[in-house]
């Protein structure tokens, strides 16, 4: 496992933007599939975005066109830029790594539950994002 530390969460109004960061940590962005997940109170953890070592990005349907996952391999940091935020984006956001693979599979339409998140074996503690209407 690798140590992951998220930052950048906060409270914003609907329509606003935030950028989350994960790292720096142990050259992981150039070696493994990295992902962002979120969990709202009373709901299952769901995949948000994932990024393979070749730069191929996958997004969950609710965030396509609004969120962008990116990485800085030199600094070993993973980012999630979130624009046009909505109240339903309110959740704890987690960074995760799949240290068994350097590619990420497509995020399914039903992106919550263990089928996708179970592929990731290292997790951060999370950073809270709150979007008010």
mmCIF file with all atom_site columns, C-alpha atoms in Angstrom:
data_model
loop_
_atom_site.group_PDB
_atom_site.id
_atom_site.type_symbol
_atom_site.label_atom_id
_atom_site.label_alt_id
_atom_site.label_comp_id
_atom_site.label_asym_id
_atom_site.label_entity_id
_atom_site.label_seq_id
_atom_site.pdbx_PDB_ins_code
_atom_site.Cartn_x
_atom_site.Cartn_y
_atom_site.Cartn_z
_atom_site.occupancy
_atom_site.B_iso_or_equiv
_atom_site.pdbx_formal_charge
_atom_site.auth_seq_id
_atom_site.auth_comp_id
_atom_site.auth_asym_id
_atom_site.auth_atom_id
_atom_site.pdbx_PDB_model_num
ATOM 1   C CA . UNK A 1 1   ? 0.000   0.000  0.000   1.00 0.00 ? 1   UNK A CA 1
ATOM 2   C CA . UNK A 1 2   ? 0.971   3.631  -0.448  1.00 0.00 ? 2   UNK A CA 1
ATOM 3   C CA . UNK A 1 3   ? 0.210   6.665  1.667   1.00 0.00 ? 3   UNK A CA 1
ATOM 4   C CA . UNK A 1 4   ? -2.253  9.085  0.111   1.00 0.00 ? 4   UNK A CA 1
ATOM 5   C CA . UNK A 1 5   ? -3.156  12.512 1.488   1.00 0.00 ? 5   UNK A CA 1
ATOM 6   C CA . UNK A 1 6   ? -5.915  14.636 0.015   1.00 0.00 ? 6   UNK A CA 1
ATOM 7   C CA . UNK A 1 7   ? -6.280  18.407 0.278   1.00 0.00 ? 7   UNK A CA 1
ATOM 8   C CA . UNK A 1 8   ? -8.218  21.230 -1.308  1.00 0.00 ? 8   UNK A CA 1
ATOM 9   C CA . UNK A 1 9   ? -11.722 20.544 -0.108  1.00 0.00 ? 9   UNK A CA 1
ATOM 10  C CA . UNK A 1 10  ? -13.970 23.287 1.173   1.00 0.00 ? 10  UNK A CA 1
ATOM 11  C CA . UNK A 1 11  ? -17.327 24.987 0.976   1.00 0.00 ? 11  UNK A CA 1
ATOM 12  C CA . UNK A 1 12  ? -18.485 26.723 -2.192  1.00 0.00 ? 12  UNK A CA 1
ATOM 13  C CA . UNK A 1 13  ? -21.713 27.924 -3.718  1.00 0.00 ? 13  UNK A CA 1
ATOM 14  C CA . UNK A 1 14  ? -23.345 26.156 -6.623  1.00 0.00 ? 14  UNK A CA 1
ATOM 15  C CA . UNK A 1 15  ? -21.602 27.001 -9.861  1.00 0.00 ? 15  UNK A CA 1
ATOM 16  C CA . UNK A 1 16  ? -18.260 27.424 -8.159  1.00 0.00 ? 16  UNK A CA 1
ATOM 17  C CA . UNK A 1 17  ? -15.010 25.537 -8.563  1.00 0.00 ? 17  UNK A CA 1
ATOM 18  C CA . UNK A 1 18  ? -12.539 23.640 -6.439  1.00 0.00 ? 18  UNK A CA 1
ATOM 19  C CA . UNK A 1 19  ? -9.350  21.735 -7.129  1.00 0.00 ? 19  UNK A CA 1
ATOM 20  C CA . UNK A 1 20  ? -8.470  18.736 -5.018  1.00 0.00 ? 20  UNK A CA 1
ATOM 21  C CA . UNK A 1 21  ? -4.936  17.428 -4.675  1.00 0.00 ? 21  UNK A CA 1
ATOM 22  C CA . UNK A 1 22  ? -3.579  14.039 -3.638  1.00 0.00 ? 22  UNK A CA 1
ATOM 23  C CA . UNK A 1 23  ? 0.047   13.606 -2.708  1.00 0.00 ? 23  UNK A CA 1
ATOM 24  C CA . UNK A 1 24  ? 2.915   13.941 -3.068  1.00 0.00 ? 24  UNK A CA 1
ATOM 25  C CA . UNK A 1 25  ? 3.465   10.240 -2.657  1.00 0.00 ? 25  UNK A CA 1
ATOM 26  C CA . UNK A 1 26  ? 6.111   7.747  -3.692  1.00 0.00 ? 26  UNK A CA 1
ATOM 27  C CA . UNK A 1 27  ? 6.060   8.060  -7.507  1.00 0.00 ? 27  UNK A CA 1
ATOM 28  C CA . UNK A 1 28  ? 2.614   6.509  -7.642  1.00 0.00 ? 28  UNK A CA 1
ATOM 29  C CA . UNK A 1 29  ? 1.111   8.694  -10.349 1.00 0.00 ? 29  UNK A CA 1
ATOM 30  C CA . UNK A 1 30  ? 3.559   7.308  -12.924 1.00 0.00 ? 30  UNK A CA 1
ATOM 31  C CA . UNK A 1 31  ? 3.121   3.687  -11.861 1.00 0.00 ? 31  UNK A CA 1
ATOM 32  C CA . UNK A 1 32  ? -0.511  2.970  -11.024 1.00 0.00 ? 32  UNK A CA 1
ATOM 33  C CA . UNK A 1 33  ? -4.096  3.619  -11.951 1.00 0.00 ? 33  UNK A CA 1
ATOM 34  C CA . UNK A 1 34  ? -5.225  6.484  -9.718  1.00 0.00 ? 34  UNK A CA 1
ATOM 35  C CA . UNK A 1 35  ? -8.783  7.409  -8.901  1.00 0.00 ? 35  UNK A CA 1
ATOM 36  C CA . UNK A 1 36  ? -11.049 9.846  -7.129  1.00 0.00 ? 36  UNK A CA 1
ATOM 37  C CA . UNK A 1 37  ? -14.114 8.605  -5.282  1.00 0.00 ? 37  UNK A CA 1
ATOM 38  C CA . UNK A 1 38  ? -16.751 10.296 -3.182  1.00 0.00 ? 38  UNK A CA 1
ATOM 39  C CA . UNK A 1 39  ? -19.204 9.317  -0.497  1.00 0.00 ? 39  UNK A CA 1
ATOM 40  C CA . UNK A 1 40  ? -22.168 11.337 0.677   1.00 0.00 ? 40  UNK A CA 1
ATOM 41  C CA . UNK A 1 41  ? -23.851 10.625 4.018   1.00 0.00 ? 41  UNK A CA 1
ATOM 42  C CA . UNK A 1 42  ? -26.107 7.599  3.776   1.00 0.00 ? 42  UNK A CA 1
ATOM 43  C CA . UNK A 1 43  ? -24.874 6.672  0.319   1.00 0.00 ? 43  UNK A CA 1
ATOM 44  C CA . UNK A 1 44  ? -22.389 4.174  -1.086  1.00 0.00 ? 44  UNK A CA 1
ATOM 45  C CA . UNK A 1 45  ? -18.941 5.260  -2.150  1.00 0.00 ? 45  UNK A CA 1
ATOM 46  C CA . UNK A 1 46  ? -18.939 6.027  -5.853  1.00 0.00 ? 46  UNK A CA 1
ATOM 47  C CA . UNK A 1 47  ? -16.237 6.429  -8.447  1.00 0.00 ? 47  UNK A CA 1
ATOM 48  C CA . UNK A 1 48  ? -15.771 9.922  -9.837  1.00 0.00 ? 48  UNK A CA 1
ATOM 49  C CA . UNK A 1 49  ? -12.747 9.750  -12.131 1.00 0.00 ? 49  UNK A CA 1
ATOM 50  C CA . UNK A 1 50  ? -9.723  7.582  -12.823 1.00 0.00 ? 50  UNK A CA 1
ATOM 51  C CA . UNK A 1 51  ? -6.426  8.106  -14.618 1.00 0.00 ? 51  UNK A CA 1
ATOM 52  C CA . UNK A 1 52  ? -4.054  5.514  -16.011 1.00 0.00 ? 52  UNK A CA 1
ATOM 53  C CA . UNK A 1 53  ? -0.324  5.891  -16.405 1.00 0.00 ? 53  UNK A CA 1
ATOM 54  C CA . UNK A 1 54  ? -0.725  6.572  -20.115 1.00 0.00 ? 54  UNK A CA 1
ATOM 55  C CA . UNK A 1 55  ? -2.954  9.544  -19.368 1.00 0.00 ? 55  UNK A CA 1
ATOM 56  C CA . UNK A 1 56  ? -6.221  7.877  -20.330 1.00 0.00 ? 56  UNK A CA 1
ATOM 57  C CA . UNK A 1 57  ? -8.972  9.319  -18.161 1.00 0.00 ? 57  UNK A CA 1
ATOM 58  C CA . UNK A 1 58  ? -12.315 7.810  -17.201 1.00 0.00 ? 58  UNK A CA 1
ATOM 59  C CA . UNK A 1 59  ? -15.230 9.732  -15.722 1.00 0.00 ? 59  UNK A CA 1
ATOM 60  C CA . UNK A 1 60  ? -18.494 8.872  -14.069 1.00 0.00 ? 60  UNK A CA 1
ATOM 61  C CA . UNK A 1 61  ? -21.501 10.098 -16.025 1.00 0.00 ? 61  UNK A CA 1
ATOM 62  C CA . UNK A 1 62  ? -22.636 12.695 -13.413 1.00 0.00 ? 62  UNK A CA 1
ATOM 63  C CA . UNK A 1 63  ? -19.336 14.593 -13.621 1.00 0.00 ? 63  UNK A CA 1
ATOM 64  C CA . UNK A 1 64  ? -18.486 14.368 -17.321 1.00 0.00 ? 64  UNK A CA 1
ATOM 65  C CA . UNK A 1 65  ? -17.794 17.791 -18.745 1.00 0.00 ? 65  UNK A CA 1
ATOM 66  C CA . UNK A 1 66  ? -17.457 19.371 -15.298 1.00 0.00 ? 66  UNK A CA 1
ATOM 67  C CA . UNK A 1 67  ? -14.599 17.528 -13.593 1.00 0.00 ? 67  UNK A CA 1
ATOM 68  C CA . UNK A 1 68  ? -11.071 16.954 -14.874 1.00 0.00 ? 68  UNK A CA 1
ATOM 69  C CA . UNK A 1 69  ? -8.575  14.477 -13.462 1.00 0.00 ? 69  UNK A CA 1
ATOM 70  C CA . UNK A 1 70  ? -4.911  15.201 -14.051 1.00 0.00 ? 70  UNK A CA 1
ATOM 71  C CA . UNK A 1 71  ? -1.506  14.443 -12.617 1.00 0.00 ? 71  UNK A CA 1
ATOM 72  C CA . UNK A 1 72  ? 1.932   15.915 -12.216 1.00 0.00 ? 72  UNK A CA 1
ATOM 73  C CA . UNK A 1 73  ? 4.322   12.979 -12.374 1.00 0.00 ? 73  UNK A CA 1
ATOM 74  C CA . UNK A 1 74  ? 7.341   15.079 -11.484 1.00 0.00 ? 74  UNK A CA 1
ATOM 75  C CA . UNK A 1 75  ? 5.679   16.228 -8.288  1.00 0.00 ? 75  UNK A CA 1
ATOM 76  C CA . UNK A 1 76  ? 3.795   12.940 -7.754  1.00 0.00 ? 76  UNK A CA 1
ATOM 77  C CA . UNK A 1 77  ? 0.488   14.723 -7.291  1.00 0.00 ? 77  UNK A CA 1
ATOM 78  C CA . UNK A 1 78  ? -2.957  13.773 -8.554  1.00 0.00 ? 78  UNK A CA 1
ATOM 79  C CA . UNK A 1 79  ? -5.544  16.513 -9.105  1.00 0.00 ? 79  UNK A CA 1
ATOM 80  C CA . UNK A 1 80  ? -9.279  16.737 -9.516  1.00 0.00 ? 80  UNK A CA 1
ATOM 81  C CA . UNK A 1 81  ? -10.513 20.046 -10.916 1.00 0.00 ? 81  UNK A CA 1
ATOM 82  C CA . UNK A 1 82  ? -14.203 20.520 -10.315 1.00 0.00 ? 82  UNK A CA 1
ATOM 83  C CA . UNK A 1 83  ? -16.194 23.193 -12.132 1.00 0.00 ? 83  UNK A CA 1
ATOM 84  C CA . UNK A 1 84  ? -19.895 24.040 -12.226 1.00 0.00 ? 84  UNK A CA 1
ATOM 85  C CA . UNK A 1 85  ? -20.329 22.405 -8.855  1.00 0.00 ? 85  UNK A CA 1
ATOM 86  C CA . UNK A 1 86  ? -23.799 21.329 -7.799  1.00 0.00 ? 86  UNK A CA 1
ATOM 87  C CA . UNK A 1 87  ? -25.247 20.655 -4.340  1.00 0.00 ? 87  UNK A CA 1
ATOM 88  C CA . UNK A 1 88  ? -25.392 16.952 -5.240  1.00 0.00 ? 88  UNK A CA 1
ATOM 89  C CA . UNK A 1 89  ? -21.592 16.987 -5.514  1.00 0.00 ? 89  UNK A CA 1
ATOM 90  C CA . UNK A 1 90  ? -21.426 17.452 -1.748  1.00 0.00 ? 90  UNK A CA 1
ATOM 91  C CA . UNK A 1 91  ? -19.479 14.514 -0.300  1.00 0.00 ? 91  UNK A CA 1
ATOM 92  C CA . UNK A 1 92  ? -16.247 13.356 1.206   1.00 0.00 ? 92  UNK A CA 1
ATOM 93  C CA . UNK A 1 93  ? -13.780 12.919 -1.644  1.00 0.00 ? 93  UNK A CA 1
ATOM 94  C CA . UNK A 1 94  ? -11.136 10.208 -1.540  1.00 0.00 ? 94  UNK A CA 1
ATOM 95  C CA . UNK A 1 95  ? -7.996  9.601  -3.537  1.00 0.00 ? 95  UNK A CA 1
ATOM 96  C CA . UNK A 1 96  ? -7.154  5.967  -4.245  1.00 0.00 ? 96  UNK A CA 1
ATOM 97  C CA . UNK A 1 97  ? -4.549  3.864  -6.013  1.00 0.00 ? 97  UNK A CA 1
ATOM 98  C CA . UNK A 1 98  ? -4.777  0.482  -7.728  1.00 0.00 ? 98  UNK A CA 1
ATOM 99  C CA . UNK A 1 99  ? -1.234  -0.717 -7.122  1.00 0.00 ? 99  UNK A CA 1
ATOM 100 C CA . UNK A 1 100 ? -1.790  -3.898 -9.159  1.00 0.00 ? 100 UNK A CA 1
ATOM 101 C CA . UNK A 1 101 ? -2.435  -2.132 -12.468 1.00 0.00 ? 101 UNK A CA 1
ATOM 102 C CA . UNK A 1 102 ? -1.140  0.792  -14.480 1.00 0.00 ? 102 UNK A CA 1
ATOM 103 C CA . UNK A 1 103 ? -4.377  1.112  -16.441 1.00 0.00 ? 103 UNK A CA 1
ATOM 104 C CA . UNK A 1 104 ? -7.896  1.991  -15.362 1.00 0.00 ? 104 UNK A CA 1
ATOM 105 C CA . UNK A 1 105 ? -11.025 0.315  -16.644 1.00 0.00 ? 105 UNK A CA 1
ATOM 106 C CA . UNK A 1 106 ? -14.045 2.319  -17.698 1.00 0.00 ? 106 UNK A CA 1
ATOM 107 C CA . UNK A 1 107 ? -16.206 3.571  -14.859 1.00 0.00 ? 107 UNK A CA 1
ATOM 108 C CA . UNK A 1 108 ? -19.576 1.857  -15.215 1.00 0.00 ? 108 UNK A CA 1
ATOM 109 C CA . UNK A 1 109 ? -22.862 3.724  -15.363 1.00 0.00 ? 109 UNK A CA 1
ATOM 110 C CA . UNK A 1 110 ? -23.635 2.412  -11.898 1.00 0.00 ? 110 UNK A CA 1
ATOM 111 C CA . UNK A 1 111 ? -20.426 3.758  -10.380 1.00 0.00 ? 111 UNK A CA 1
ATOM 112 C CA . UNK A 1 112 ? -21.152 3.098  -6.693  1.00 0.00 ? 112 UNK A CA 1
ATOM 113 C CA . UNK A 1 113 ? -20.505 -0.028 -4.679  1.00 0.00 ? 113 UNK A CA 1
ATOM 114 C CA . UNK A 1 114 ? -17.514 -2.353 -4.459  1.00 0.00 ? 114 UNK A CA 1
ATOM 115 C CA . UNK A 1 115 ? -17.341 -3.579 -8.067  1.00 0.00 ? 115 UNK A CA 1
ATOM 116 C CA . UNK A 1 116 ? -15.171 -0.661 -9.127  1.00 0.00 ? 116 UNK A CA 1
ATOM 117 C CA . UNK A 1 117 ? -13.822 0.622  -5.829  1.00 0.00 ? 117 UNK A CA 1
ATOM 118 C CA . UNK A 1 118 ? -12.691 -2.901 -4.901  1.00 0.00 ? 118 UNK A CA 1
ATOM 119 C CA . UNK A 1 119 ? -9.943  -2.649 -7.523  1.00 0.00 ? 119 UNK A CA 1
ATOM 120 C CA . UNK A 1 120 ? -8.250  0.089  -5.480  1.00 0.00 ? 120 UNK A CA 1
ATOM 121 C CA . UNK A 1 121 ? -6.200  -1.046 -2.516  1.00 0.00 ? 121 UNK A CA 1
ATOM 122 C CA . UNK A 1 122 ? -4.772  2.196  -1.124  1.00 0.00 ? 122 UNK A CA 1
ATOM 123 C CA . UNK A 1 123 ? -6.947  5.030  0.120   1.00 0.00 ? 123 UNK A CA 1
ATOM 124 C CA . UNK A 1 124 ? -6.535  8.471  1.597   1.00 0.00 ? 124 UNK A CA 1
ATOM 125 C CA . UNK A 1 125 ? -8.472  9.838  4.547   1.00 0.00 ? 125 UNK A CA 1
ATOM 126 C CA . UNK A 1 126 ? -10.648 12.098 2.432   1.00 0.00 ? 126 UNK A CA 1
ATOM 127 C CA . UNK A 1 127 ? -11.355 15.801 2.062   1.00 0.00 ? 127 UNK A CA 1
ATOM 128 C CA . UNK A 1 128 ? -14.819 17.297 2.454   1.00 0.00 ? 128 UNK A CA 1
ATOM 129 C CA . UNK A 1 129 ? -16.513 19.184 -0.361  1.00 0.00 ? 129 UNK A CA 1
ATOM 130 C CA . UNK A 1 130 ? -19.704 21.068 0.450   1.00 0.00 ? 130 UNK A CA 1
ATOM 131 C CA . UNK A 1 131 ? -21.718 22.838 -2.241  1.00 0.00 ? 131 UNK A CA 1
ATOM 132 C CA . UNK A 1 132 ? -24.541 25.109 -1.171  1.00 0.00 ? 132 UNK A CA 1
ATOM 133 C CA . UNK A 1 133 ? -27.448 26.176 -3.352  1.00 0.00 ? 133 UNK A CA 1
#
